[in-house]
Amino acid sequence: MVQMAIELRNVRKQRRSKTIGPLNLNLPQGYITALVGQNGSGKSTLLNLLLQLTNPEEGDIYWFENKYDSELPLELRQSIAYVPENSISEENHWNAEQAARFRKHWYPNWDESFFQELMDRFEVPYHMKLSKMSKGERRKFEIAAALASRPRLLLLDEPSSGLDPFAWKIMMETLRKYMEENNATMIISTHIVEEVRRLADYIVLIHRGELLGMAEKDSLFGAWTEVWVHVADEEELAELSAELPGGINFTMDTPGVASFIIEQFSKNEKRIQDLGVKVIKSRSLELDEILGLWTQGHRPILIDHKRGD
């Protein structure tokens, strides 16, 4: 049976201008979950709830299948690493070596040799004040320090912010390798579709404070297809639309050529041909296009979060 790293049960958080939730979510241990959604959708609020930087008005949160009525136990806190979107200002007057020494006191599993290995790999200057570093250098330090604590649960809020393409590739490889070797759990909030594509096992979509669902990433690829067909006129296109109730966005592109989007095209292709309609070409939608359809209410196959107690 798969163990859960995080469970949210009817969690609701009231923000100044909107409500986040209710959130019902089960995140399995040992996997990478990507939180996706527009700015202000509630992704950072969710991470703050998991860190107890803020508390919900309603609902319950479970960490590794345990609920805590007050503060998280120190041992659990020491197994969680967090890289916020904005750097920690309290560390600005230190250099990387000094900041790492401070963090080492709080994390008993701190791996100094691993930290130095990551700093060298990321090419971060040891003796420069953190406030003097570029945004990318500061971000690489924070990722190195987070991983050096050997976390069981890693929370990353826009981790690639400020990274150049070369550093971004190294970060992707480093995070993936850490996950594979340590059976850790990662929750990443990101706007970068390629990060989701490369890292995530699961995708959680939050839109305007509402949790629209959770899906296996691989199940999304190929789920929706854009198809171009020969049709005589708008009337024939309307007939085709009526025969394909799962299709959307039926459009007459040019005289004699129409397009539409449909789920599971491989299962519907013969049906289209049996209707006497010739398929010109097709293409699988990209992940960002699928997420866009998802926010519009065209939901993919989602994971059911109902658990038997």
PDB file of C-alpha atoms in Angstrom:
ATOM      1  CA  MET A   1       0.000   0.000   0.000  1.00  0.00           C
ATOM      2  CA  VAL A   2       1.310   3.429  -0.960  1.00  0.00           C
ATOM      3  CA  GLN A   3       2.100   5.610   2.056  1.00  0.00           C
ATOM      4  CA  MET A   4       1.059   9.246   1.974  1.00  0.00           C
ATOM      5  CA  ALA A   5       3.530  12.057   2.601  1.00  0.00           C
ATOM      6  CA  ILE A   6       0.843  14.751   2.757  1.00  0.00           C
ATOM      7  CA  GLU A   7      -2.927  14.621   3.176  1.00  0.00           C
ATOM      8  CA  LEU A   8      -5.279  17.578   3.151  1.00  0.00           C
ATOM      9  CA  ARG A   9      -8.847  16.988   4.223  1.00  0.00           C
ATOM     10  CA  ASN A  10     -11.329  19.784   3.567  1.00  0.00           C
ATOM     11  CA  VAL A  11      -8.647  22.400   4.207  1.00  0.00           C
ATOM     12  CA  ARG A  12      -9.760  25.989   3.747  1.00  0.00           C
ATOM     13  CA  LYS A  13      -7.682  29.145   4.123  1.00  0.00           C
ATOM     14  CA  GLN A  14      -9.188  32.616   4.014  1.00  0.00           C
ATOM     15  CA  ARG A  15      -6.924  35.168   2.346  1.00  0.00           C
ATOM     16  CA  ARG A  16      -7.544  38.910   2.306  1.00  0.00           C
ATOM     17  CA  SER A  17      -9.457  38.933  -0.967  1.00  0.00           C
ATOM     18  CA  LYS A  18     -10.322  35.269  -1.582  1.00  0.00           C
ATOM     19  CA  THR A  19     -10.694  31.794  -0.153  1.00  0.00           C
ATOM     20  CA  ILE A  20      -8.280  28.964  -0.892  1.00  0.00           C
ATOM     21  CA  GLY A  21     -10.039  25.614  -0.845  1.00  0.00           C
ATOM     22  CA  PRO A  22     -11.597  23.483   0.336  1.00  0.00           C
ATOM     23  CA  LEU A  23      -8.576  21.356  -0.552  1.00  0.00           C
ATOM     24  CA  ASN A  24      -8.697  17.559  -0.541  1.00  0.00           C
ATOM     25  CA  LEU A  25      -5.422  16.057  -1.614  1.00  0.00           C
ATOM     26  CA  ASN A  26      -3.280  12.962  -1.042  1.00  0.00           C
ATOM     27  CA  LEU A  27       0.380  13.161  -2.083  1.00  0.00           C
ATOM     28  CA  PRO A  28       2.236   9.810  -2.049  1.00  0.00           C
ATOM     29  CA  GLN A  29       5.666   9.333  -0.547  1.00  0.00           C
ATOM     30  CA  GLY A  30       8.625   8.991  -2.873  1.00  0.00           C
ATOM     31  CA  TYR A  31       7.190  10.971  -5.793  1.00  0.00           C
ATOM     32  CA  ILE A  32       7.426  14.459  -7.268  1.00  0.00           C
ATOM     33  CA  THR A  33       4.229  16.475  -7.395  1.00  0.00           C
ATOM     34  CA  ALA A  34       4.055  19.703  -9.382  1.00  0.00           C
ATOM     35  CA  LEU A  35       1.661  22.441  -8.266  1.00  0.00           C
ATOM     36  CA  VAL A  36       0.606  24.419 -11.313  1.00  0.00           C
ATOM     37  CA  GLY A  37      -1.687  27.388 -11.770  1.00  0.00           C
ATOM     38  CA  GLN A  38      -1.723  31.095 -12.454  1.00  0.00           C
ATOM     39  CA  ASN A  39      -0.164  33.677 -10.153  1.00  0.00           C
ATOM     40  CA  GLY A  40      -2.342  34.104  -7.105  1.00  0.00           C
ATOM     41  CA  SER A  41      -4.078  30.765  -7.548  1.00  0.00           C
ATOM     42  CA  GLY A  42      -3.032  29.524  -4.102  1.00  0.00           C
ATOM     43  CA  LYS A  43       0.119  27.462  -4.741  1.00  0.00           C
ATOM     44  CA  SER A  44       2.361  29.364  -2.316  1.00  0.00           C
ATOM     45  CA  THR A  45      -0.416  29.397   0.282  1.00  0.00           C
ATOM     46  CA  LEU A  46      -0.547  25.609   0.074  1.00  0.00           C
ATOM     47  CA  LEU A  47       3.212  25.363   0.671  1.00  0.00           C
ATOM     48  CA  ASN A  48       2.905  27.753   3.624  1.00  0.00           C
ATOM     49  CA  LEU A  49       0.195  25.542   5.104  1.00  0.00           C
ATOM     50  CA  LEU A  50       2.473  22.516   4.853  1.00  0.00           C
ATOM     51  CA  LEU A  51       5.204  24.442   6.686  1.00  0.00           C
ATOM     52  CA  GLN A  52       2.772  25.798   9.309  1.00  0.00           C
ATOM     53  CA  LEU A  53       3.767  29.315   8.314  1.00  0.00           C
ATOM     54  CA  THR A  54       0.025  29.840   8.224  1.00  0.00           C
ATOM     55  CA  ASN A  55      -2.858  27.756   9.550  1.00  0.00           C
ATOM     56  CA  PRO A  56      -6.161  26.822   7.949  1.00  0.00           C
ATOM     57  CA  GLU A  57      -9.508  28.097   9.185  1.00  0.00           C
ATOM     58  CA  GLU A  58     -10.976  24.652   8.578  1.00  0.00           C
ATOM     59  CA  GLY A  59      -9.848  21.130   7.811  1.00  0.00           C
ATOM     60  CA  ASP A  60      -7.002  18.827   8.763  1.00  0.00           C
ATOM     61  CA  ILE A  61      -3.463  18.310   7.446  1.00  0.00           C
ATOM     62  CA  TYR A  62      -1.525  15.063   7.880  1.00  0.00           C
ATOM     63  CA  TRP A  63       2.240  14.754   7.519  1.00  0.00           C
ATOM     64  CA  PHE A  64       3.398  11.192   6.814  1.00  0.00           C
ATOM     65  CA  GLU A  65      -0.019   9.986   8.002  1.00  0.00           C
ATOM     66  CA  ASN A  66       0.164  11.818  11.331  1.00  0.00           C
ATOM     67  CA  LYS A  67      -1.907  14.804  12.414  1.00  0.00           C
ATOM     68  CA  TYR A  68      -0.479  17.317  14.867  1.00  0.00           C
ATOM     69  CA  ASP A  69      -2.848  19.531  16.838  1.00  0.00           C
ATOM     70  CA  SER A  70      -0.098  22.007  17.718  1.00  0.00           C
ATOM     71  CA  GLU A  71       3.330  22.661  16.195  1.00  0.00           C
ATOM     72  CA  LEU A  72       5.135  20.079  14.121  1.00  0.00           C
ATOM     73  CA  PRO A  73       7.626  18.010  16.135  1.00  0.00           C
ATOM     74  CA  LEU A  74      11.224  19.181  15.812  1.00  0.00           C
ATOM     75  CA  GLU A  75      12.283  15.864  14.288  1.00  0.00           C
ATOM     76  CA  LEU A  76       9.729  16.275  11.507  1.00  0.00           C
ATOM     77  CA  ARG A  77      10.679  19.906  10.884  1.00  0.00           C
ATOM     78  CA  GLN A  78      14.293  18.847  10.538  1.00  0.00           C
ATOM     79  CA  SER A  79      13.286  16.421   7.794  1.00  0.00           C
ATOM     80  CA  ILE A  80      11.632  19.158   5.709  1.00  0.00           C
ATOM     81  CA  ALA A  81      13.589  21.527   3.452  1.00  0.00           C
ATOM     82  CA  TYR A  82      12.033  24.590   1.841  1.00  0.00           C
ATOM     83  CA  VAL A  83      13.290  26.879  -0.896  1.00  0.00           C
ATOM     84  CA  PRO A  84      10.988  29.943  -1.015  1.00  0.00           C
ATOM     85  CA  GLU A  85      10.409  31.999  -4.140  1.00  0.00           C
ATOM     86  CA  ASN A  86      12.081  34.998  -2.475  1.00  0.00           C
ATOM     87  CA  SER A  87      15.406  34.597  -0.696  1.00  0.00           C
ATOM     88  CA  ILE A  88      15.657  34.684   3.104  1.00  0.00           C
ATOM     89  CA  SER A  89      16.688  38.251   3.972  1.00  0.00           C
ATOM     90  CA  GLU A  90      18.035  37.267   7.416  1.00  0.00           C
ATOM     91  CA  GLU A  91      20.967  35.561   5.705  1.00  0.00           C
ATOM     92  CA  ASN A  92      21.947  38.527   3.543  1.00  0.00           C
ATOM     93  CA  HIS A  93      24.903  39.613   5.692  1.00  0.00           C
ATOM     94  CA  TRP A  94      26.503  36.132   5.586  1.00  0.00           C
ATOM     95  CA  ASN A  95      28.484  34.464   2.877  1.00  0.00           C
ATOM     96  CA  ALA A  96      27.585  30.964   1.707  1.00  0.00           C
ATOM     97  CA  GLU A  97      29.991  29.271   4.099  1.00  0.00           C
ATOM     98  CA  GLN A  98      28.634  31.155   7.126  1.00  0.00           C
ATOM     99  CA  ALA A  99      25.004  30.581   6.171  1.00  0.00           C
ATOM    100  CA  ALA A 100      25.672  26.875   5.712  1.00  0.00           C
ATOM    101  CA  ARG A 101      27.346  26.700   9.127  1.00  0.00           C
ATOM    102  CA  PHE A 102      24.236  28.256  10.702  1.00  0.00           C
ATOM    103  CA  ARG A 103      21.895  25.853   8.943  1.00  0.00           C
ATOM    104  CA  LYS A 104      24.041  22.908   9.963  1.00  0.00           C
ATOM    105  CA  HIS A 105      23.076  23.521  13.616  1.00  0.00           C
ATOM    106  CA  TRP A 106      19.404  23.059  12.800  1.00  0.00           C
ATOM    107  CA  TYR A 107      19.690  19.959  10.613  1.00  0.00           C
ATOM    108  CA  PRO A 108      21.270  16.916  12.297  1.00  0.00           C
ATOM    109  CA  ASN A 109      21.456  15.093   8.954  1.00  0.00           C
ATOM    110  CA  TRP A 110      23.444  17.897   7.331  1.00  0.00           C
ATOM    111  CA  ASP A 111      25.889  16.417   4.813  1.00  0.00           C
ATOM    112  CA  GLU A 112      28.823  18.814   4.526  1.00  0.00           C
ATOM    113  CA  SER A 113      30.640  16.901   1.795  1.00  0.00           C
ATOM    114  CA  PHE A 114      27.435  16.759  -0.254  1.00  0.00           C
ATOM    115  CA  PHE A 115      26.938  20.490   0.248  1.00  0.00           C
ATOM    116  CA  GLN A 116      30.452  21.246  -1.008  1.00  0.00           C
ATOM    117  CA  GLU A 117      29.945  18.900  -3.948  1.00  0.00           C
ATOM    118  CA  LEU A 118      26.768  20.732  -4.935  1.00  0.00           C
ATOM    119  CA  MET A 119      28.344  24.164  -4.483  1.00  0.00           C
ATOM    120  CA  ASP A 120      31.196  23.156  -6.784  1.00  0.00           C
ATOM    121  CA  ARG A 121      28.799  21.633  -9.303  1.00  0.00           C
ATOM    122  CA  PHE A 122      26.672  24.799  -9.294  1.00  0.00           C
ATOM    123  CA  GLU A 123      29.794  27.040  -9.319  1.00  0.00           C
ATOM    124  CA  VAL A 124      28.625  29.162  -6.388  1.00  0.00           C
ATOM    125  CA  PRO A 125      31.236  31.452  -4.731  1.00  0.00           C
ATOM    126  CA  TYR A 126      31.802  30.438  -1.096  1.00  0.00           C
ATOM    127  CA  HIS A 127      33.078  33.726   0.293  1.00  0.00           C
ATOM    128  CA  MET A 128      30.793  36.246  -1.392  1.00  0.00           C
ATOM    129  CA  LYS A 129      28.015  37.727   0.741  1.00  0.00           C
ATOM    130  CA  LEU A 130      24.662  36.283  -0.212  1.00  0.00           C
ATOM    131  CA  SER A 131      23.299  39.794  -0.749  1.00  0.00           C
ATOM    132  CA  LYS A 132      26.008  40.422  -3.341  1.00  0.00           C
ATOM    133  CA  MET A 133      25.294  37.292  -5.349  1.00  0.00           C
ATOM    134  CA  SER A 134      23.309  37.312  -8.554  1.00  0.00           C
ATOM    135  CA  LYS A 135      19.780  35.967  -8.311  1.00  0.00           C
ATOM    136  CA  GLY A 136      20.887  32.760  -9.995  1.00  0.00           C
ATOM    137  CA  GLU A 137      23.881  32.246  -7.670  1.00  0.00           C
ATOM    138  CA  ARG A 138      21.689  32.828  -4.629  1.00  0.00           C
ATOM    139  CA  ARG A 139      19.129  30.356  -5.912  1.00  0.00           C
ATOM    140  CA  LYS A 140      21.796  27.700  -6.504  1.00  0.00           C
ATOM    141  CA  PHE A 141      23.112  28.180  -2.963  1.00  0.00           C
ATOM    142  CA  GLU A 142      19.639  27.728  -1.527  1.00  0.00           C
ATOM    143  CA  ILE A 143      19.011  24.548  -3.498  1.00  0.00           C
ATOM    144  CA  ALA A 144      22.409  23.158  -2.469  1.00  0.00           C
ATOM    145  CA  ALA A 145      21.718  23.977   1.190  1.00  0.00           C
ATOM    146  CA  ALA A 146      18.248  22.453   1.042  1.00  0.00           C
ATOM    147  CA  LEU A 147      19.545  19.181  -0.387  1.00  0.00           C
ATOM    148  CA  ALA A 148      22.516  19.089   2.007  1.00  0.00           C
ATOM    149  CA  SER A 149      20.071  18.774   4.899  1.00  0.00           C
ATOM    150  CA  ARG A 150      19.065  15.421   3.399  1.00  0.00           C
ATOM    151  CA  PRO A 151      15.334  16.154   3.577  1.00  0.00           C
ATOM    152  CA  ARG A 152      12.610  13.579   3.564  1.00  0.00           C
ATOM    153  CA  LEU A 153      10.225  16.210   2.205  1.00  0.00           C
ATOM    154  CA  LEU A 154      11.469  18.919  -0.179  1.00  0.00           C
ATOM    155  CA  LEU A 155       9.284  21.965  -0.926  1.00  0.00           C
ATOM    156  CA  LEU A 156      10.368  24.200  -3.810  1.00  0.00           C
ATOM    157  CA  ASP A 157       8.628  27.443  -4.773  1.00  0.00           C
ATOM    158  CA  GLU A 158       9.669  28.519  -8.301  1.00  0.00           C
ATOM    159  CA  PRO A 159      13.123  26.888  -7.930  1.00  0.00           C
ATOM    160  CA  SER A 160      14.472  27.919 -11.336  1.00  0.00           C
ATOM    161  CA  SER A 161      13.873  31.640 -10.828  1.00  0.00           C
ATOM    162  CA  GLY A 162      17.003  33.467 -11.967  1.00  0.00           C
ATOM    163  CA  LEU A 163      18.784  30.422 -13.388  1.00  0.00           C
ATOM    164  CA  ASP A 164      20.371  30.486 -16.822  1.00  0.00           C
ATOM    165  CA  PRO A 165      19.642  27.493 -19.134  1.00  0.00           C
ATOM    166  CA  PHE A 166      22.898  25.711 -18.270  1.00  0.00           C
ATOM    167  CA  ALA A 167      22.357  26.029 -14.508  1.00  0.00           C
ATOM    168  CA  TRP A 168      18.717  25.034 -14.960  1.00  0.00           C
ATOM    169  CA  LYS A 169      19.754  21.784 -16.650  1.00  0.00           C
ATOM    170  CA  ILE A 170      22.189  20.971 -13.825  1.00  0.00           C
ATOM    171  CA  MET A 171      19.473  21.679 -11.264  1.00  0.00           C
ATOM    172  CA  MET A 172      17.050  19.340 -13.049  1.00  0.00           C
ATOM    173  CA  GLU A 173      19.613  16.555 -13.098  1.00  0.00           C
ATOM    174  CA  THR A 174      20.562  17.130  -9.443  1.00  0.00           C
ATOM    175  CA  LEU A 175      16.983  17.093  -8.176  1.00  0.00           C
ATOM    176  CA  ARG A 176      16.093  13.984 -10.147  1.00  0.00           C
ATOM    177  CA  LYS A 177      19.191  12.138  -8.931  1.00  0.00           C
ATOM    178  CA  TYR A 178      18.508  13.106  -5.309  1.00  0.00           C
ATOM    179  CA  MET A 179      14.962  11.782  -5.567  1.00  0.00           C
ATOM    180  CA  GLU A 180      16.047   8.509  -7.102  1.00  0.00           C
ATOM    181  CA  GLU A 181      18.754   7.881  -4.505  1.00  0.00           C
ATOM    182  CA  ASN A 182      16.900   8.983  -1.367  1.00  0.00           C
ATOM    183  CA  ASN A 183      13.254   8.014  -1.939  1.00  0.00           C
ATOM    184  CA  ALA A 184      12.317  11.530  -0.861  1.00  0.00           C
ATOM    185  CA  THR A 185       9.084  13.372  -1.603  1.00  0.00           C
ATOM    186  CA  MET A 186       9.147  16.642  -3.537  1.00  0.00           C
ATOM    187  CA  ILE A 187       6.438  19.241  -4.009  1.00  0.00           C
ATOM    188  CA  ILE A 188       7.334  21.885  -6.546  1.00  0.00           C
ATOM    189  CA  SER A 189       5.400  25.032  -7.410  1.00  0.00           C
ATOM    190  CA  THR A 190       6.339  26.202 -10.877  1.00  0.00           C
ATOM    191  CA  HIS A 191       5.260  28.102 -13.966  1.00  0.00           C
ATOM    192  CA  ILE A 192       7.837  26.350 -16.149  1.00  0.00           C
ATOM    193  CA  VAL A 193       6.113  23.667 -18.207  1.00  0.00           C
ATOM    194  CA  GLU A 194       9.428  21.981 -19.042  1.00  0.00           C
ATOM    195  CA  GLU A 195      10.130  21.543 -15.319  1.00  0.00           C
ATOM    196  CA  VAL A 196       6.814  19.771 -14.959  1.00  0.00           C
ATOM    197  CA  ARG A 197       7.556  17.647 -17.997  1.00  0.00           C
ATOM    198  CA  ARG A 198      11.012  16.601 -16.796  1.00  0.00           C
ATOM    199  CA  LEU A 199      10.439  16.209 -13.067  1.00  0.00           C
ATOM    200  CA  ALA A 200       6.858  15.573 -12.085  1.00  0.00           C
ATOM    201  CA  ASP A 201       5.172  12.255 -11.478  1.00  0.00           C
ATOM    202  CA  TYR A 202       1.891  13.957 -10.602  1.00  0.00           C
ATOM    203  CA  ILE A 203       0.335  17.303 -11.468  1.00  0.00           C
ATOM    204  CA  VAL A 204      -1.995  19.214  -9.153  1.00  0.00           C
ATOM    205  CA  LEU A 205      -3.861  22.088 -10.796  1.00  0.00           C
ATOM    206  CA  ILE A 206      -5.024  25.004  -8.650  1.00  0.00           C
ATOM    207  CA  HIS A 207      -7.132  27.690 -10.293  1.00  0.00           C
ATOM    208  CA  ARG A 208      -8.471  30.778  -8.522  1.00  0.00           C
ATOM    209  CA  GLY A 209      -8.139  29.124  -5.132  1.00  0.00           C
ATOM    210  CA  GLU A 210      -9.916  25.964  -6.210  1.00  0.00           C
ATOM    211  CA  LEU A 211      -8.244  22.574  -6.506  1.00  0.00           C
ATOM    212  CA  LEU A 212      -9.243  21.294  -9.938  1.00  0.00           C
ATOM    213  CA  GLY A 213      -7.727  17.878  -9.389  1.00  0.00           C
ATOM    214  CA  MET A 214      -4.626  15.714  -9.523  1.00  0.00           C
ATOM    215  CA  ALA A 215      -3.492  13.620 -12.481  1.00  0.00           C
ATOM    216  CA  GLU A 216      -0.595  11.357 -13.357  1.00  0.00           C
ATOM    217  CA  LYS A 217       1.623  13.416 -15.639  1.00  0.00           C
ATOM    218  CA  ASP A 218       2.229  10.641 -18.146  1.00  0.00           C
ATOM    219  CA  SER A 219      -1.501  10.103 -18.565  1.00  0.00           C
ATOM    220  CA  LEU A 220      -1.855  13.669 -19.848  1.00  0.00           C
ATOM    221  CA  PHE A 221       0.480  13.228 -22.807  1.00  0.00           C
ATOM    222  CA  GLY A 222      -1.540  12.105 -25.787  1.00  0.00           C
ATOM    223  CA  ALA A 223      -4.782  12.572 -23.874  1.00  0.00           C
ATOM    224  CA  TRP A 224      -5.962  15.355 -26.198  1.00  0.00           C
ATOM    225  CA  THR A 225      -5.379  15.636 -29.940  1.00  0.00           C
ATOM    226  CA  GLU A 226      -6.040  18.416 -32.424  1.00  0.00           C
ATOM    227  CA  VAL A 227      -7.397  16.975 -35.670  1.00  0.00           C
ATOM    228  CA  TRP A 228      -7.793  18.518 -39.134  1.00  0.00           C
ATOM    229  CA  VAL A 229     -10.379  17.016 -41.491  1.00  0.00           C
ATOM    230  CA  HIS A 230     -11.952  17.582 -44.914  1.00  0.00           C
ATOM    231  CA  VAL A 231     -15.557  18.782 -44.664  1.00  0.00           C
ATOM    232  CA  ALA A 232     -17.750  20.330 -47.320  1.00  0.00           C
ATOM    233  CA  ASP A 233     -19.281  23.114 -45.260  1.00  0.00           C
ATOM    234  CA  GLU A 234     -20.431  24.300 -41.831  1.00  0.00           C
ATOM    235  CA  GLU A 235     -23.436  21.974 -41.966  1.00  0.00           C
ATOM    236  CA  GLU A 236     -21.246  18.894 -42.371  1.00  0.00           C
ATOM    237  CA  LEU A 237     -19.009  20.152 -39.553  1.00  0.00           C
ATOM    238  CA  ALA A 238     -22.074  20.510 -37.300  1.00  0.00           C
ATOM    239  CA  GLU A 239     -23.076  16.932 -38.141  1.00  0.00           C
ATOM    240  CA  LEU A 240     -19.571  15.726 -37.264  1.00  0.00           C
ATOM    241  CA  SER A 241     -19.706  17.630 -33.985  1.00  0.00           C
ATOM    242  CA  ALA A 242     -23.009  15.931 -33.109  1.00  0.00           C
ATOM    243  CA  GLU A 243     -21.480  12.507 -33.793  1.00  0.00           C
ATOM    244  CA  LEU A 244     -18.461  13.249 -31.593  1.00  0.00           C
ATOM    245  CA  PRO A 245     -19.877  14.512 -28.282  1.00  0.00           C
ATOM    246  CA  GLY A 246     -16.405  14.363 -26.684  1.00  0.00           C
ATOM    247  CA  GLY A 247     -14.952  16.781 -29.222  1.00  0.00           C
ATOM    248  CA  ILE A 248     -14.519  20.509 -28.595  1.00  0.00           C
ATOM    249  CA  ASN A 249     -13.560  23.693 -30.441  1.00  0.00           C
ATOM    250  CA  PHE A 250     -14.969  22.672 -33.833  1.00  0.00           C
ATOM    251  CA  THR A 251     -13.776  25.369 -36.235  1.00  0.00           C
ATOM    252  CA  MET A 252     -13.903  25.892 -39.995  1.00  0.00           C
ATOM    253  CA  ASP A 253     -10.331  26.975 -40.705  1.00  0.00           C
ATOM    254  CA  THR A 254     -10.480  27.413 -44.473  1.00  0.00           C
ATOM    255  CA  PRO A 255     -13.013  26.327 -47.105  1.00  0.00           C
ATOM    256  CA  GLY A 256     -13.107  22.536 -47.005  1.00  0.00           C
ATOM    257  CA  VAL A 257     -10.870  22.194 -43.935  1.00  0.00           C
ATOM    258  CA  ALA A 258     -11.991  22.111 -40.304  1.00  0.00           C
ATOM    259  CA  SER A 259     -10.297  21.347 -37.019  1.00  0.00           C
ATOM    260  CA  PHE A 260     -11.347  20.195 -33.565  1.00  0.00           C
ATOM    261  CA  ILE A 261      -9.881  18.766 -30.362  1.00  0.00           C
ATOM    262  CA  ILE A 262     -10.773  15.336 -29.034  1.00  0.00           C
ATOM    263  CA  GLU A 263      -9.739  12.965 -26.264  1.00  0.00           C
ATOM    264  CA  GLN A 264      -8.352   9.507 -27.036  1.00  0.00           C
ATOM    265  CA  PHE A 265      -8.020  10.124 -30.755  1.00  0.00           C
ATOM    266  CA  SER A 266      -6.765   6.585 -31.422  1.00  0.00           C
ATOM    267  CA  LYS A 267     -10.112   5.212 -30.237  1.00  0.00           C
ATOM    268  CA  ASN A 268     -12.111   7.771 -32.238  1.00  0.00           C
ATOM    269  CA  GLU A 269     -10.163   7.795 -35.514  1.00  0.00           C
ATOM    270  CA  LYS A 270     -11.993   4.815 -37.044  1.00  0.00           C
ATOM    271  CA  ARG A 271     -15.340   6.274 -36.023  1.00  0.00           C
ATOM    272  CA  ILE A 272     -14.454   9.516 -37.835  1.00  0.00           C
ATOM    273  CA  GLN A 273     -13.458   7.580 -40.952  1.00  0.00           C
ATOM    274  CA  ASP A 274     -16.652   5.491 -40.790  1.00  0.00           C
ATOM    275  CA  LEU A 275     -18.573   8.766 -40.981  1.00  0.00           C
ATOM    276  CA  GLY A 276     -16.940   9.338 -44.350  1.00  0.00           C
ATOM    277  CA  VAL A 277     -14.724  12.156 -43.088  1.00  0.00           C
ATOM    278  CA  LYS A 278     -11.088  12.175 -44.215  1.00  0.00           C
ATOM    279  CA  VAL A 279      -8.475  13.024 -41.607  1.00  0.00           C
ATOM    280  CA  ILE A 280      -5.792  15.328 -43.028  1.00  0.00           C
ATOM    281  CA  LYS A 281      -3.428  15.429 -40.050  1.00  0.00           C
ATOM    282  CA  SER A 282      -3.357  15.399 -36.259  1.00  0.00           C
ATOM    283  CA  ARG A 283      -1.089  16.429 -33.405  1.00  0.00           C
ATOM    284  CA  SER A 284      -1.011  15.746 -29.680  1.00  0.00           C
ATOM    285  CA  LEU A 285      -1.551  18.832 -27.555  1.00  0.00           C
ATOM    286  CA  GLU A 286       1.369  20.160 -25.538  1.00  0.00           C
ATOM    287  CA  LEU A 287       1.190  20.048 -21.764  1.00  0.00           C
ATOM    288  CA  ASP A 288       0.492  23.772 -21.401  1.00  0.00           C
ATOM    289  CA  GLU A 289      -2.426  23.471 -23.848  1.00  0.00           C
ATOM    290  CA  ILE A 290      -3.846  20.536 -21.877  1.00  0.00           C
ATOM    291  CA  LEU A 291      -3.591  22.521 -18.646  1.00  0.00           C
ATOM    292  CA  GLY A 292      -5.420  25.370 -20.362  1.00  0.00           C
ATOM    293  CA  LEU A 293      -8.278  23.039 -21.343  1.00  0.00           C
ATOM    294  CA  TRP A 294      -8.313  21.689 -17.799  1.00  0.00           C
ATOM    295  CA  THR A 295      -8.907  25.167 -16.355  1.00  0.00           C
ATOM    296  CA  GLN A 296     -11.789  25.579 -18.810  1.00  0.00           C
ATOM    297  CA  GLY A 297     -13.530  22.529 -17.388  1.00  0.00           C
ATOM    298  CA  HIS A 298     -12.319  19.872 -19.836  1.00  0.00           C
ATOM    299  CA  ARG A 299     -10.821  17.613 -17.197  1.00  0.00           C
ATOM    300  CA  PRO A 300      -8.487  14.703 -17.881  1.00  0.00           C
ATOM    301  CA  ILE A 301      -8.602  11.387 -16.049  1.00  0.00           C
ATOM    302  CA  LEU A 302      -8.119  12.431 -12.427  1.00  0.00           C
ATOM    303  CA  ILE A 303      -6.953  10.562  -9.355  1.00  0.00           C
ATOM    304  CA  ASP A 304      -9.729   9.802  -6.878  1.00  0.00           C
ATOM    305  CA  HIS A 305      -8.757  11.034  -3.415  1.00  0.00           C
ATOM    306  CA  LYS A 306     -11.392   9.109  -1.515  1.00  0.00           C
ATOM    307  CA  ARG A 307      -9.701   6.718   0.864  1.00  0.00           C
ATOM    308  CA  GLY A 308     -11.269   4.033   2.909  1.00  0.00           C
ATOM    309  CA  ASP A 309     -10.698   4.641   6.613  1.00  0.00           C
TER     310      ASP A 309
END
